[in-house]
Coordinates of N, CA and C in Angstrom, one line a residue:
M1 N 79.2 -44.6 -46.4 CA 79.0 -44.0 -45.2 C 77.2 -43.2 -45.7
A2 N 76.3 -43.8 -44.6 CA 75.0 -43.5 -44.8 C 75.0 -41.9 -44.9
K3 N 74.0 -41.8 -45.5 CA 73.2 -40.1 -45.7 C 72.4 -40.2 -44.5
I4 N 72.1 -39.3 -43.9 CA 71.1 -38.8 -42.8 C 70.0 -37.7 -42.9
F5 N 69.1 -38.2 -43.0 CA 68.0 -37.0 -43.9 C 66.8 -36.6 -42.8
C6 N 66.4 -35.8 -42.1 CA 65.4 -35.5 -41.4 C 64.0 -35.5 -42.3
I7 N 62.9 -35.9 -42.1 CA 61.7 -35.8 -42.7 C 60.9 -34.7 -41.6
A8 N 60.7 -33.6 -41.8 CA 60.3 -32.5 -40.9 C 59.5 -31.6 -41.3
N9 N 58.4 -31.1 -40.7 CA 57.7 -29.7 -41.2 C 57.1 -29.4 -39.4
Q10 N 57.1 -28.1 -39.4 CA 56.5 -27.7 -38.0 C 54.8 -27.6 -38.1
K11 N 54.8 -28.0 -39.4 CA 52.9 -27.8 -39.2 C 52.7 -29.6 -39.1
G12 N 51.6 -29.4 -38.4 CA 51.2 -31.0 -38.2 C 50.3 -31.4 -39.4
G13 N 49.9 -32.7 -39.5 CA 49.0 -33.2 -40.4 C 49.4 -33.2 -42.0
V14 N 50.7 -33.2 -42.0 CA 51.1 -33.0 -43.3 C 51.9 -34.3 -44.3
G15 N 51.6 -35.6 -43.4 CA 52.1 -36.2 -43.8 C 53.6 -37.2 -43.6
K16 N 54.0 -36.3 -42.3 CA 55.5 -36.5 -42.4 C 55.7 -38.3 -42.4
T17 N 54.9 -38.4 -41.4 CA 55.5 -40.1 -40.6 C 54.6 -40.8 -42.2
T18 N 53.9 -40.8 -43.6 CA 53.5 -41.5 -44.4 C 54.9 -41.4 -45.2
C19 N 55.5 -40.4 -45.1 CA 56.6 -40.2 -46.3 C 57.7 -40.8 -45.6
T20 N 58.1 -40.8 -44.1 CA 59.0 -41.5 -43.8 C 59.2 -43.1 -44.1
V21 N 57.9 -43.9 -43.7 CA 57.9 -45.1 -43.7 C 57.9 -45.4 -45.4
N22 N 57.1 -44.7 -46.3 CA 57.3 -45.0 -47.8 C 58.4 -44.7 -48.3
L23 N 59.1 -44.0 -47.7 CA 60.5 -43.5 -48.7 C 61.2 -44.5 -48.4
A24 N 61.6 -45.4 -46.8 CA 62.3 -46.2 -46.4 C 62.0 -47.5 -46.8
A25 N 60.9 -47.8 -47.1 CA 60.5 -49.0 -47.6 C 60.9 -49.2 -49.4
G26 N 60.4 -47.6 -49.8 CA 61.0 -47.6 -51.3 C 62.3 -47.7 -51.6
L27 N 62.9 -47.0 -50.7 CA 64.6 -46.8 -50.9 C 65.2 -48.7 -50.4
A28 N 64.3 -49.4 -49.4 CA 64.9 -50.4 -49.5 C 64.8 -51.8 -50.4
K29 N 63.4 -51.2 -51.0 CA 63.1 -52.1 -52.2 C 63.6 -51.9 -53.5
V30 N 64.3 -50.7 -53.9 CA 65.6 -50.5 -54.7 C 66.9 -50.7 -54.5
G31 N 67.1 -51.7 -53.2 CA 68.4 -51.8 -52.9 C 69.1 -51.1 -51.8
Q32 N 68.7 -50.5 -51.3 CA 69.3 -49.4 -50.3 C 69.4 -50.1 -49.3
R33 N 70.4 -50.2 -48.4 CA 70.3 -50.5 -46.7 C 69.9 -49.2 -46.0
V34 N 68.9 -49.2 -45.1 CA 68.0 -48.1 -44.4 C 67.8 -48.4 -43.5
L35 N 68.1 -47.3 -42.3 CA 67.7 -47.7 -40.9 C 66.5 -46.1 -41.0
M36 N 65.8 -46.3 -40.2 CA 64.4 -45.4 -39.7 C 64.1 -45.2 -38.3
V37 N 64.6 -44.2 -37.8 CA 64.7 -43.4 -36.9 C 63.6 -42.9 -36.5
D38 N 62.6 -43.0 -35.5 CA 61.1 -42.8 -35.3 C 61.7 -41.7 -33.7
L39 N 61.6 -40.4 -34.1 CA 61.7 -39.6 -33.0 C 60.3 -38.7 -32.2
D40 N 59.5 -39.3 -32.7 CA 58.1 -38.9 -32.2 C 57.5 -39.7 -30.9
P41 N 57.0 -39.2 -29.9 CA 56.7 -40.3 -29.0 C 55.4 -40.6 -29.3
Q42 N 54.5 -40.3 -30.1 CA 53.3 -41.2 -30.5 C 53.5 -42.6 -31.2
G43 N 54.8 -42.5 -31.8 CA 55.4 -44.2 -31.9 C 54.4 -44.3 -33.4
N44 N 54.0 -43.5 -34.2 CA 53.2 -44.0 -35.5 C 53.9 -44.7 -36.6
A45 N 55.6 -44.0 -36.7 CA 56.5 -44.7 -38.0 C 56.6 -46.1 -37.5
T46 N 56.9 -46.1 -36.2 CA 57.2 -47.8 -35.2 C 56.2 -48.5 -35.6
M47 N 55.0 -48.0 -34.9 CA 53.6 -49.1 -35.7 C 53.4 -49.0 -37.4
G48 N 53.9 -47.9 -38.2 CA 53.5 -48.3 -39.8 C 54.3 -49.0 -40.2
S49 N 55.5 -49.0 -39.6 CA 56.4 -50.1 -40.1 C 56.4 -51.5 -39.6
G50 N 55.1 -52.0 -38.7 CA 54.9 -53.4 -38.5 C 55.2 -53.6 -37.2
V51 N 55.9 -52.6 -36.4 CA 56.7 -53.0 -35.1 C 56.0 -52.7 -34.0
D52 N 55.0 -53.5 -33.3 CA 54.1 -52.9 -31.8 C 55.1 -52.4 -31.1
K53 N 54.8 -50.8 -30.9 CA 55.5 -49.7 -30.0 C 55.7 -50.5 -28.4
R54 N 54.4 -51.4 -27.9 CA 54.0 -51.2 -26.8 C 55.0 -52.7 -26.3
K55 N 55.6 -53.4 -27.0 CA 56.1 -54.4 -27.0 C 57.4 -54.3 -27.0
L56 N 58.1 -53.3 -27.5 CA 59.7 -52.9 -27.6 C 60.4 -53.1 -26.1
A57 N 61.2 -53.9 -26.3 CA 62.0 -54.1 -25.0 C 63.0 -52.9 -24.4
L58 N 63.7 -52.3 -25.8 CA 64.1 -50.6 -25.7 C 63.9 -50.1 -26.9
S59 N 63.8 -48.8 -27.1 CA 63.6 -47.6 -28.0 C 64.4 -46.4 -28.0
V60 N 64.3 -45.9 -28.9 CA 65.0 -44.6 -29.3 C 65.5 -43.9 -27.6
Y61 N 64.5 -43.8 -26.9 CA 64.6 -43.4 -25.5 C 65.7 -43.8 -25.2
D62 N 66.5 -45.4 -25.1 CA 67.2 -45.7 -24.6 C 68.8 -45.2 -25.1
V63 N 68.6 -45.2 -26.6 CA 70.0 -44.3 -27.0 C 70.2 -42.9 -26.9
L64 N 69.2 -42.5 -26.6 CA 69.2 -41.0 -26.3 C 69.9 -40.8 -24.8
L65 N 69.5 -41.4 -24.3 CA 69.9 -41.7 -22.8 C 71.1 -42.5 -22.4
E66 N 72.0 -42.8 -23.5 CA 73.0 -43.6 -23.7 C 73.1 -45.0 -23.0
S67 N 71.7 -45.7 -22.7 CA 72.0 -46.5 -21.5 C 71.7 -48.2 -22.6
A68 N 71.9 -47.5 -24.0 CA 71.7 -48.9 -25.0 C 72.3 -48.2 -26.3
S69 N 73.0 -49.2 -27.2 CA 73.2 -48.5 -28.5 C 72.4 -48.9 -29.7
V70 N 72.8 -47.8 -30.6 CA 71.7 -48.1 -31.9 C 71.8 -49.9 -32.3
A71 N 72.9 -50.7 -32.4 CA 73.2 -52.0 -32.7 C 72.2 -52.5 -31.8
E72 N 72.0 -52.1 -30.3 CA 71.4 -53.0 -29.3 C 69.9 -52.8 -29.8
V73 N 69.4 -51.8 -30.3 CA 68.0 -51.3 -30.0 C 67.2 -51.7 -31.2
R74 N 68.1 -51.5 -32.5 CA 67.2 -51.6 -33.7 C 66.8 -52.8 -33.9
V75 N 65.7 -52.9 -34.6 CA 64.9 -54.0 -35.0 C 64.2 -54.1 -36.4
Q76 N 63.8 -55.6 -36.9 CA 63.1 -55.5 -37.9 C 61.7 -56.0 -38.0
S77 N 61.0 -55.7 -39.1 CA 59.1 -56.1 -38.7 C 59.6 -57.4 -39.8
P78 N 58.6 -58.4 -39.5 CA 58.7 -59.5 -40.1 C 57.6 -59.6 -41.4
K79 N 57.0 -58.5 -41.2 CA 56.1 -58.3 -42.5 C 56.9 -57.8 -43.5
L80 N 57.9 -56.8 -42.9 CA 58.6 -56.2 -44.5 C 59.4 -56.9 -44.9
V81 N 60.1 -58.0 -44.0 CA 61.2 -58.9 -44.2 C 60.4 -59.8 -45.5
D82 N 59.0 -60.3 -45.1 CA 58.5 -61.2 -46.0 C 58.1 -60.4 -47.3
A83 N 58.1 -59.1 -47.4 CA 57.5 -58.1 -48.4 C 59.1 -58.1 -49.2
G84 N 60.0 -58.5 -48.8 CA 61.4 -58.1 -49.6 C 61.8 -56.7 -49.5
C85 N 61.3 -56.0 -48.8 CA 61.9 -54.7 -48.3 C 62.1 -54.0 -47.0
S86 N 62.8 -54.7 -46.3 CA 62.6 -54.3 -44.7 C 64.1 -53.5 -44.7
Y87 N 63.5 -52.6 -43.6 CA 64.5 -51.6 -43.0 C 64.6 -51.9 -41.8
D88 N 65.9 -51.4 -41.3 CA 66.2 -51.3 -39.4 C 65.3 -50.4 -39.1
I89 N 65.0 -50.4 -37.8 CA 64.2 -49.7 -37.2 C 64.2 -49.4 -35.9
L90 N 64.4 -48.0 -35.4 CA 64.5 -47.5 -33.8 C 63.1 -46.9 -33.7
G91 N 62.8 -47.7 -32.7 CA 61.3 -47.1 -32.4 C 61.3 -46.7 -31.5
A92 N 59.8 -45.9 -31.6 CA 60.0 -45.2 -30.0 C 58.2 -45.5 -29.4
N93 N 58.1 -45.0 -28.2 CA 57.0 -45.2 -27.8 C 56.8 -44.1 -26.8
R94 N 55.7 -44.2 -25.7 CA 55.6 -43.0 -24.9 C 57.0 -42.6 -23.8
E95 N 57.5 -43.3 -23.5 CA 58.6 -43.5 -23.1 C 59.5 -42.1 -23.3
L96 N 59.8 -41.9 -24.6 CA 59.9 -40.8 -25.1 C 59.7 -39.3 -24.7
A97 N 58.8 -39.5 -24.9 CA 58.2 -37.8 -23.9 C 58.8 -37.6 -22.9
G98 N 59.4 -38.9 -22.2 CA 60.2 -38.1 -20.8 C 61.6 -37.8 -21.1
A99 N 61.8 -38.3 -22.5 CA 63.0 -37.9 -23.0 C 63.5 -36.2 -23.1
E100 N 62.3 -36.0 -23.3 CA 62.5 -34.3 -23.4 C 62.9 -33.5 -22.1
V101 N 62.4 -33.7 -20.8 CA 62.4 -32.9 -19.5 C 63.9 -34.0 -19.2
E102 N 64.2 -34.8 -19.4 CA 65.4 -35.7 -18.9 C 66.4 -34.8 -19.9
L103 N 66.7 -34.5 -20.7 CA 67.6 -34.4 -21.7 C 68.4 -32.9 -21.4
V104 N 67.3 -32.2 -21.1 CA 67.5 -30.5 -20.4 C 68.7 -30.2 -19.9
S105 N 68.9 -31.1 -18.8 CA 69.8 -31.1 -17.6 C 71.4 -32.0 -18.3
M106 N 71.0 -32.5 -19.4 CA 72.6 -33.2 -19.8 C 73.3 -32.9 -20.5
E107 N 74.7 -33.2 -20.7 CA 75.8 -32.8 -21.3 C 75.5 -32.9 -22.7
R108 N 75.8 -32.4 -23.9 CA 75.5 -32.5 -25.2 C 74.3 -33.1 -25.6
R109 N 73.2 -32.5 -24.9 CA 72.0 -32.9 -24.8 C 71.3 -32.9 -26.5
E110 N 71.5 -32.1 -27.3 CA 71.1 -31.8 -28.7 C 72.1 -32.4 -29.7
R111 N 73.2 -33.6 -29.2 CA 74.2 -34.4 -29.5 C 73.7 -35.5 -29.5
R112 N 73.0 -36.1 -28.8 CA 73.2 -37.4 -28.1 C 73.2 -38.4 -29.3
L113 N 72.0 -37.8 -30.3 CA 71.5 -38.7 -31.5 C 72.9 -39.0 -32.5
K114 N 73.3 -38.1 -32.8 CA 74.6 -37.8 -33.6 C 75.3 -38.6 -33.0
Q115 N 76.0 -38.7 -32.1 CA 77.0 -39.4 -31.3 C 76.8 -41.1 -30.9
A116 N 75.2 -41.4 -30.9 CA 75.1 -42.9 -31.2 C 75.2 -43.1 -32.3
L117 N 74.7 -42.5 -33.7 CA 75.0 -43.1 -34.9 C 75.9 -43.0 -35.4
T118 N 77.1 -42.7 -35.1 CA 78.1 -43.0 -35.5 C 78.9 -44.0 -35.6
A119 N 78.6 -44.8 -34.8 CA 79.0 -46.4 -34.6 C 78.1 -47.5 -35.9
V120 N 77.2 -46.6 -36.6 CA 76.4 -47.6 -37.4 C 76.8 -46.9 -38.5
M121 N 77.5 -45.8 -39.1 CA 77.1 -44.9 -40.3 C 77.8 -45.9 -41.5
D122 N 78.3 -47.1 -41.4 CA 79.0 -47.7 -42.4 C 77.8 -49.0 -42.4
D123 N 76.9 -49.0 -41.7 CA 75.6 -50.4 -42.0 C 74.8 -49.7 -42.7
Y124 N 75.1 -48.9 -43.1 CA 73.5 -48.1 -44.2 C 74.0 -47.3 -45.1
D125 N 72.9 -47.0 -46.2 CA 73.0 -46.3 -47.0 C 72.2 -44.8 -46.8
F126 N 71.2 -45.4 -46.3 CA 70.2 -44.2 -46.1 C 69.8 -44.2 -44.5
V127 N 69.7 -42.8 -43.5 CA 69.2 -43.0 -42.1 C 68.1 -42.3 -42.3
L128 N 67.0 -42.3 -41.9 CA 65.5 -41.4 -42.3 C 65.4 -41.1 -40.5
I129 N 65.3 -40.2 -40.4 CA 64.6 -39.5 -39.2 C 63.2 -38.7 -39.0
D130 N 61.9 -39.7 -38.8 CA 61.0 -38.8 -38.2 C 60.4 -38.2 -37.3
C131 N 60.7 -36.8 -37.5 CA 60.3 -35.9 -36.1 C 59.1 -35.4 -35.9
P132 N 58.8 -35.4 -35.0 CA 57.5 -34.7 -34.3 C 57.6 -33.3 -35.0
P133 N 56.2 -32.8 -34.8 CA 56.1 -31.5 -35.8 C 55.9 -30.1 -34.8
S134 N 56.9 -30.4 -33.9 CA 57.3 -29.1 -33.2 C 58.7 -28.8 -32.9
L135 N 59.6 -28.0 -32.9 CA 60.9 -27.9 -32.4 C 60.9 -28.0 -31.0
S136 N 61.5 -29.3 -30.8 CA 61.7 -29.7 -29.3 C 63.0 -30.0 -29.4
M137 N 63.2 -30.8 -28.3 CA 64.8 -31.2 -28.3 C 64.7 -32.3 -29.0
L138 N 63.8 -33.6 -29.3 CA 63.5 -34.4 -29.9 C 64.1 -34.1 -31.3
T139 N 63.6 -33.0 -31.8 CA 63.7 -32.6 -33.6 C 65.0 -31.9 -33.5
L140 N 65.4 -31.3 -32.4 CA 67.0 -30.6 -32.4 C 68.0 -31.8 -32.7
N141 N 67.6 -33.2 -31.9 CA 68.9 -33.9 -32.2 C 68.5 -34.6 -33.4
G142 N 67.5 -34.3 -34.1 CA 67.7 -35.1 -35.4 C 68.2 -34.0 -36.4
L143 N 68.1 -32.7 -36.5 CA 68.5 -31.5 -37.2 C 70.4 -31.5 -36.8
C144 N 70.4 -32.2 -35.7 CA 72.0 -31.8 -35.5 C 73.1 -32.9 -36.2
C145 N 72.3 -33.9 -36.7 CA 72.8 -35.0 -37.1 C 72.9 -35.2 -38.3
A146 N 71.7 -34.5 -39.1 CA 71.2 -34.7 -40.5 C 72.2 -33.9 -41.5
H147 N 72.2 -34.7 -42.4 CA 73.0 -33.8 -43.9 C 72.0 -33.1 -44.2
G148 N 70.6 -33.0 -44.2 CA 69.8 -32.4 -44.6 C 68.4 -32.7 -44.2
V149 N 67.4 -31.9 -44.8 CA 66.0 -31.6 -44.6 C 65.1 -32.4 -45.7
I150 N 64.6 -33.5 -45.9 CA 63.3 -33.6 -46.7 C 61.9 -32.8 -45.9
V151 N 61.1 -31.7 -46.8 CA 59.9 -31.2 -46.4 C 58.7 -31.5 -46.9
P152 N 58.0 -32.3 -46.3 CA 56.9 -33.1 -46.9 C 55.9 -31.9 -47.2
M153 N 55.0 -31.1 -47.8 CA 54.0 -30.0 -47.5 C 53.4 -30.2 -48.6
Q154 N 51.6 -29.7 -48.1 CA 50.5 -29.9 -49.2 C 50.6 -28.3 -49.9
C155 N 50.2 -28.5 -51.0 CA 50.0 -27.1 -51.4 C 49.0 -26.5 -51.4
E156 N 48.9 -25.8 -49.9 CA 47.9 -24.6 -49.6 C 48.4 -23.7 -49.2
Y157 N 47.5 -22.9 -48.9 CA 48.2 -21.4 -48.4 C 49.1 -21.7 -47.3
F158 N 48.1 -21.9 -46.3 CA 48.8 -22.3 -44.7 C 50.5 -23.1 -44.7
A159 N 50.1 -23.9 -45.7 CA 51.5 -24.8 -45.6 C 52.9 -23.7 -46.1
L160 N 52.8 -22.7 -46.7 CA 53.7 -22.1 -47.3 C 54.1 -21.3 -45.4
E161 N 52.9 -20.9 -45.2 CA 53.5 -19.9 -43.7 C 54.3 -20.7 -42.9
G162 N 54.0 -22.8 -42.7 CA 54.5 -23.1 -41.9 C 56.1 -23.4 -42.7
L163 N 56.4 -23.5 -43.9 CA 57.6 -23.8 -44.5 C 58.4 -22.4 -44.0
A164 N 57.8 -21.3 -43.7 CA 58.9 -19.6 -43.5 C 59.1 -20.0 -42.4
D165 N 58.8 -20.7 -41.4 CA 59.0 -20.9 -39.9 C 60.4 -22.0 -39.9
L166 N 60.2 -23.2 -41.0 CA 61.1 -24.4 -40.9 C 62.3 -23.6 -41.1
V167 N 62.3 -22.9 -42.4 CA 63.5 -22.3 -43.0 C 63.9 -21.5 -42.0
N168 N 63.7 -20.9 -41.2 CA 64.3 -19.8 -40.2 C 64.9 -20.9 -39.1
T169 N 64.0 -21.8 -38.9 CA 64.4 -23.0 -38.1 C 65.8 -23.6 -38.6
I170 N 65.9 -23.9 -39.6 CA 67.1 -24.8 -40.2 C 68.0 -23.9 -40.3
K171 N 67.7 -22.5 -40.6 CA 69.0 -21.5 -40.8 C 69.7 -21.1 -39.5
Q172 N 68.7 -21.0 -38.3 CA 69.3 -21.2 -37.0 C 70.3 -22.2 -36.8
V173 N 70.1 -23.2 -37.0 CA 70.6 -24.9 -36.6 C 71.5 -24.8 -37.4
H174 N 71.5 -24.3 -38.4 CA 72.9 -24.3 -39.5 C 73.8 -23.5 -39.1
A175 N 73.4 -22.3 -38.6 CA 74.6 -21.1 -37.9 C 75.0 -21.6 -37.0
N176 N 74.4 -22.1 -35.9 CA 75.0 -22.8 -34.3 C 75.2 -24.0 -34.1
L177 N 74.5 -24.8 -34.9 CA 74.9 -26.3 -34.1 C 75.3 -27.2 -35.2
N178 N 75.0 -27.0 -36.6 CA 75.0 -28.0 -37.9 C 75.6 -27.6 -39.1
K179 N 76.9 -27.3 -39.4 CA 76.8 -26.8 -41.1 C 76.8 -27.1 -42.0
D180 N 76.5 -28.6 -41.8 CA 75.9 -29.2 -43.0 C 74.8 -29.3 -43.3
L181 N 73.9 -28.7 -42.3 CA 72.3 -28.8 -42.5 C 71.9 -28.1 -43.4
A182 N 70.7 -28.6 -44.7 CA 70.4 -27.9 -45.5 C 69.0 -28.5 -45.8
I183 N 68.1 -27.6 -46.8 CA 67.0 -28.2 -47.4 C 67.2 -28.7 -48.3
I184 N 67.1 -30.3 -48.5 CA 67.3 -31.0 -49.3 C 66.0 -31.0 -50.6
G185 N 65.3 -31.0 -50.2 CA 64.0 -30.9 -50.8 C 62.6 -30.9 -50.6
L186 N 61.8 -30.3 -51.5 CA 60.5 -30.0 -50.9 C 59.6 -31.4 -51.6
L187 N 58.9 -32.2 -50.9 CA 58.3 -33.3 -51.4 C 56.6 -32.6 -51.3
R188 N 55.8 -32.8 -52.5 CA 54.7 -32.0 -52.5 C 53.7 -33.2 -52.2
V189 N 52.9 -33.5 -51.1 CA 52.4 -34.2 -51.0 C 50.6 -34.4 -50.8
M190 N 49.9 -35.5 -51.1 CA 48.4 -35.3 -50.8 C 47.9 -34.3 -51.8
F191 N 49.1 -34.5 -53.0 CA 48.2 -33.6 -54.1 C 47.2 -34.3 -55.0
D192 N 46.1 -33.2 -55.2 CA 45.0 -33.5 -55.6 C 44.6 -32.4 -57.2
P193 N 45.2 -32.8 -58.1 CA 45.1 -32.0 -59.6 C 43.6 -31.7 -59.8
R194 N 43.0 -31.7 -59.1 CA 41.3 -31.1 -59.4 C 41.7 -29.7 -59.1
I195 N 42.2 -29.8 -58.0 CA 42.1 -28.4 -57.2 C 42.6 -27.5 -57.8
T196 N 42.6 -26.0 -58.5 CA 43.3 -24.9 -58.6 C 44.1 -24.7 -58.0
L197 N 43.9 -24.1 -56.7 CA 44.7 -23.8 -55.6 C 45.8 -24.5 -55.5
Q198 N 45.8 -25.4 -55.6 CA 47.4 -26.7 -55.4 C 48.2 -26.5 -56.8
H199 N 47.6 -26.3 -57.7 CA 48.6 -26.1 -58.9 C 48.9 -24.8 -58.6
Q200 N 48.2 -23.6 -58.0 CA 49.2 -22.4 -57.7 C 50.0 -22.3 -57.0
V201 N 49.9 -23.1 -55.7 CA 51.0 -23.2 -54.5 C 51.8 -23.8 -55.3
S202 N 52.1 -25.0 -56.0 CA 52.9 -25.9 -56.7 C 53.9 -25.0 -57.5
E203 N 53.2 -24.2 -58.1 CA 54.1 -23.0 -59.3 C 55.0 -22.1 -58.3
Q204 N 53.8 -21.9 -57.3 CA 55.2 -20.8 -56.4 C 56.0 -21.6 -55.6
L205 N 56.0 -22.3 -55.1 CA 57.0 -23.2 -54.6 C 58.0 -23.5 -55.8
K206 N 57.7 -23.8 -56.8 CA 58.9 -24.0 -57.9 C 59.7 -22.7 -58.3
A207 N 58.8 -21.6 -58.4 CA 59.4 -20.4 -58.7 C 60.6 -20.2 -57.3
R208 N 59.8 -19.9 -56.0 CA 60.7 -19.7 -55.1 C 61.6 -20.8 -54.8
F209 N 61.6 -22.1 -54.6 CA 62.7 -22.9 -54.5 C 63.0 -23.4 -55.8
A210 N 63.0 -23.2 -57.0 CA 63.6 -24.0 -57.9 C 63.8 -25.5 -58.2
E211 N 65.3 -25.4 -58.1 CA 65.7 -27.3 -58.2 C 65.4 -28.0 -56.8
K212 N 65.3 -27.0 -55.8 CA 64.7 -27.6 -54.3 C 63.5 -28.4 -54.5
V213 N 62.5 -28.1 -55.1 CA 61.3 -28.8 -55.3 C 61.4 -30.1 -56.1
F214 N 61.4 -31.5 -55.6 CA 61.3 -32.5 -55.9 C 60.6 -32.8 -57.1
D215 N 61.1 -33.2 -58.0 CA 60.1 -33.7 -59.0 C 59.2 -34.4 -59.0
T216 N 59.4 -35.8 -58.2 CA 57.9 -36.3 -57.7 C 57.0 -35.4 -57.1
V217 N 56.1 -35.9 -57.1 CA 54.4 -35.5 -56.3 C 53.7 -36.7 -56.1
I218 N 53.1 -37.0 -55.1 CA 52.9 -37.8 -54.5 C 50.8 -37.3 -54.0
P219 N 50.1 -38.3 -55.2 CA 48.9 -37.6 -55.0 C 48.1 -38.5 -53.6
R220 N 47.0 -37.7 -53.7 CA 46.1 -37.9 -52.6 C 45.6 -39.2 -53.0
N221 N 45.9 -40.2 -51.7 CA 45.6 -41.8 -52.2 C 44.9 -42.5 -51.0
V222 N 43.7 -43.0 -51.1 CA 43.3 -43.8 -50.0 C 44.0 -45.2 -49.9
R223 N 44.6 -45.5 -50.5 CA 45.2 -47.2 -50.4 C 46.7 -46.3 -49.4
L224 N 47.3 -45.3 -49.4 CA 48.1 -44.6 -48.4 C 47.4 -44.7 -47.3
A225 N 46.4 -44.3 -47.3 CA 45.9 -43.8 -45.6 C 45.5 -45.0 -45.3
E226 N 45.1 -46.0 -45.8 CA 44.5 -47.3 -45.1 C 45.7 -48.3 -44.4
A227 N 46.6 -48.0 -45.6 CA 48.0 -48.6 -45.2 C 48.7 -49.0 -43.5
P228 N 48.7 -47.8 -42.8 CA 48.9 -48.0 -41.4 C 48.6 -48.9 -40.2
S229 N 46.9 -48.9 -40.8 CA 46.3 -49.8 -40.1 C 46.4 -51.2 -40.3
Y230 N 47.2 -51.7 -41.4 CA 47.3 -52.9 -41.6 C 49.1 -53.1 -40.9
G231 N 49.5 -52.2 -40.4 CA 51.0 -51.9 -40.2 C 51.9 -52.1 -40.9
V232 N 52.2 -51.8 -42.4 CA 52.7 -51.7 -43.2 C 52.7 -50.4 -44.3
P233 N 53.8 -49.9 -44.8 CA 54.0 -49.0 -45.2 C 52.9 -49.1 -46.9
G234 N 52.5 -48.1 -47.5 CA 51.6 -48.1 -48.5 C 52.1 -48.7 -49.5
V235 N 54.0 -48.8 -49.6 CA 54.2 -49.4 -50.8 C 54.4 -51.0 -50.8
V236 N 53.9 -51.1 -49.6 CA 54.2 -52.9 -49.4 C 52.2 -53.0 -49.2
F237 N 51.6 -52.5 -48.8 CA 49.9 -52.6 -48.5 C 49.7 -52.9 -49.9
D238 N 49.7 -51.8 -51.3 CA 49.2 -52.3 -52.1 C 50.5 -51.4 -53.3
A239 N 51.5 -52.2 -53.8 CA 52.7 -51.8 -54.3 C 51.7 -51.2 -55.7
A240 N 51.0 -51.7 -56.2 CA 50.3 -51.2 -57.5 C 49.2 -50.2 -57.3
S241 N 49.2 -49.2 -56.6 CA 48.8 -48.1 -56.4 C 49.1 -46.8 -56.3
K242 N 48.8 -45.7 -57.4 CA 49.4 -44.7 -57.4 C 50.1 -44.0 -56.5
G243 N 49.8 -44.2 -55.1 CA 50.8 -43.8 -54.1 C 52.0 -44.6 -53.8
A244 N 51.9 -45.5 -53.7 CA 53.0 -46.6 -54.0 C 54.0 -46.3 -55.1
Q245 N 53.3 -46.4 -56.4 CA 54.0 -46.0 -57.4 C 54.9 -44.6 -57.3
A246 N 54.2 -43.6 -56.7 CA 55.2 -42.2 -56.8 C 55.8 -42.3 -55.6
Y247 N 56.1 -43.0 -54.4 CA 56.8 -43.2 -53.3 C 57.9 -44.3 -54.4
L248 N 58.2 -44.9 -54.8 CA 58.9 -45.9 -55.2 C 59.9 -44.6 -56.5
S249 N 58.9 -44.2 -57.0 CA 59.8 -43.2 -58.0 C 60.3 -42.1 -56.9
F250 N 60.2 -41.5 -55.9 CA 60.9 -40.7 -55.0 C 62.1 -41.4 -54.5
A251 N 61.9 -42.3 -54.1 CA 62.8 -43.7 -53.7 C 64.1 -43.2 -54.9
Q252 N 63.7 -43.7 -55.6 CA 65.0 -43.6 -57.2 C 65.4 -42.2 -57.1
E253 N 64.4 -40.9 -57.3 CA 65.0 -39.6 -56.8 C 65.9 -39.2 -55.9
M254 N 65.4 -39.9 -54.8 CA 66.4 -39.6 -53.7 C 67.9 -40.3 -53.6
V255 N 67.8 -41.5 -54.1 CA 69.2 -42.4 -54.4 C 70.0 -41.6 -55.7
T256 N 69.7 -40.6 -56.5 CA 70.1 -39.8 -57.6 C 70.5 -38.9 -56.7
R257 N 69.9 -37.7 -56.0 CA 70.4 -36.8 -55.0 C 71.2 -37.2 -53.8
G258 N 71.3 -38.4 -53.4 CA 71.7 -38.5 -51.9 C 73.3 -38.8 -52.9
Q259 N 73.6 -38.7 -54.3 CA 75.0 -39.3 -54.5 C 75.7 -37.7 -54.6
K260 N 74.8 -36.7 -54.3 CA 75.6 -35.4 -54.0 C 76.2 -35.2 -52.4
F261 N 75.9 -35.9 -51.9 CA 76.5 -35.7 -50.3 C 77.5 -37.0 -50.0

């Protein structure tokens, strides 16, 4: 039975998509069966996985509107197949922005994704959901079907404020819509060890959230930033880079933590 995790943070620009595609590739590389769901209308996780969002015949939009099943929509990237770390992709494009409006008047609007994933739960070990940086109907669909939330965050002051908002959101969803939902862990990303403030914020996180803070730290790494322009995760683009190695370590850590769910 698959473990479903949202990668979410209501603050933008914290590397949610980078985290999603590299964790998906890392998990695939260590032998896990992975489905990556792109719930962001920008479709960056789709493009970053080597799939052209403009050429998608079907997308996650069709899944949410129940006009197609997950099995009909999921695709794979030839680039990732060749690299030996392929995962299935539920792609997104601009059509998904329209789903926000269309879902409002529909029944079970916040549970559409959960219902759709039920049919393929035995096909995967992990389902990773890349959420938009806002509390929208799309994000709500992700949170309602997830076992937990992975929170990528920079060790900066404003990131702490954004984390407080996210924690409150998760509490509300847990209380009203999904009793299983919890924060799985906080992933420190874009970490620069030369900056004293980042060490201070990191220590504050560990003091406040203890074991909820992942052991793995993702360093600021130019190779991770370059990878999307080549349509592959950093783990594939430059497997020897510090960023790629960190995400492989994170994948191993997730396999260990995932056994608890």
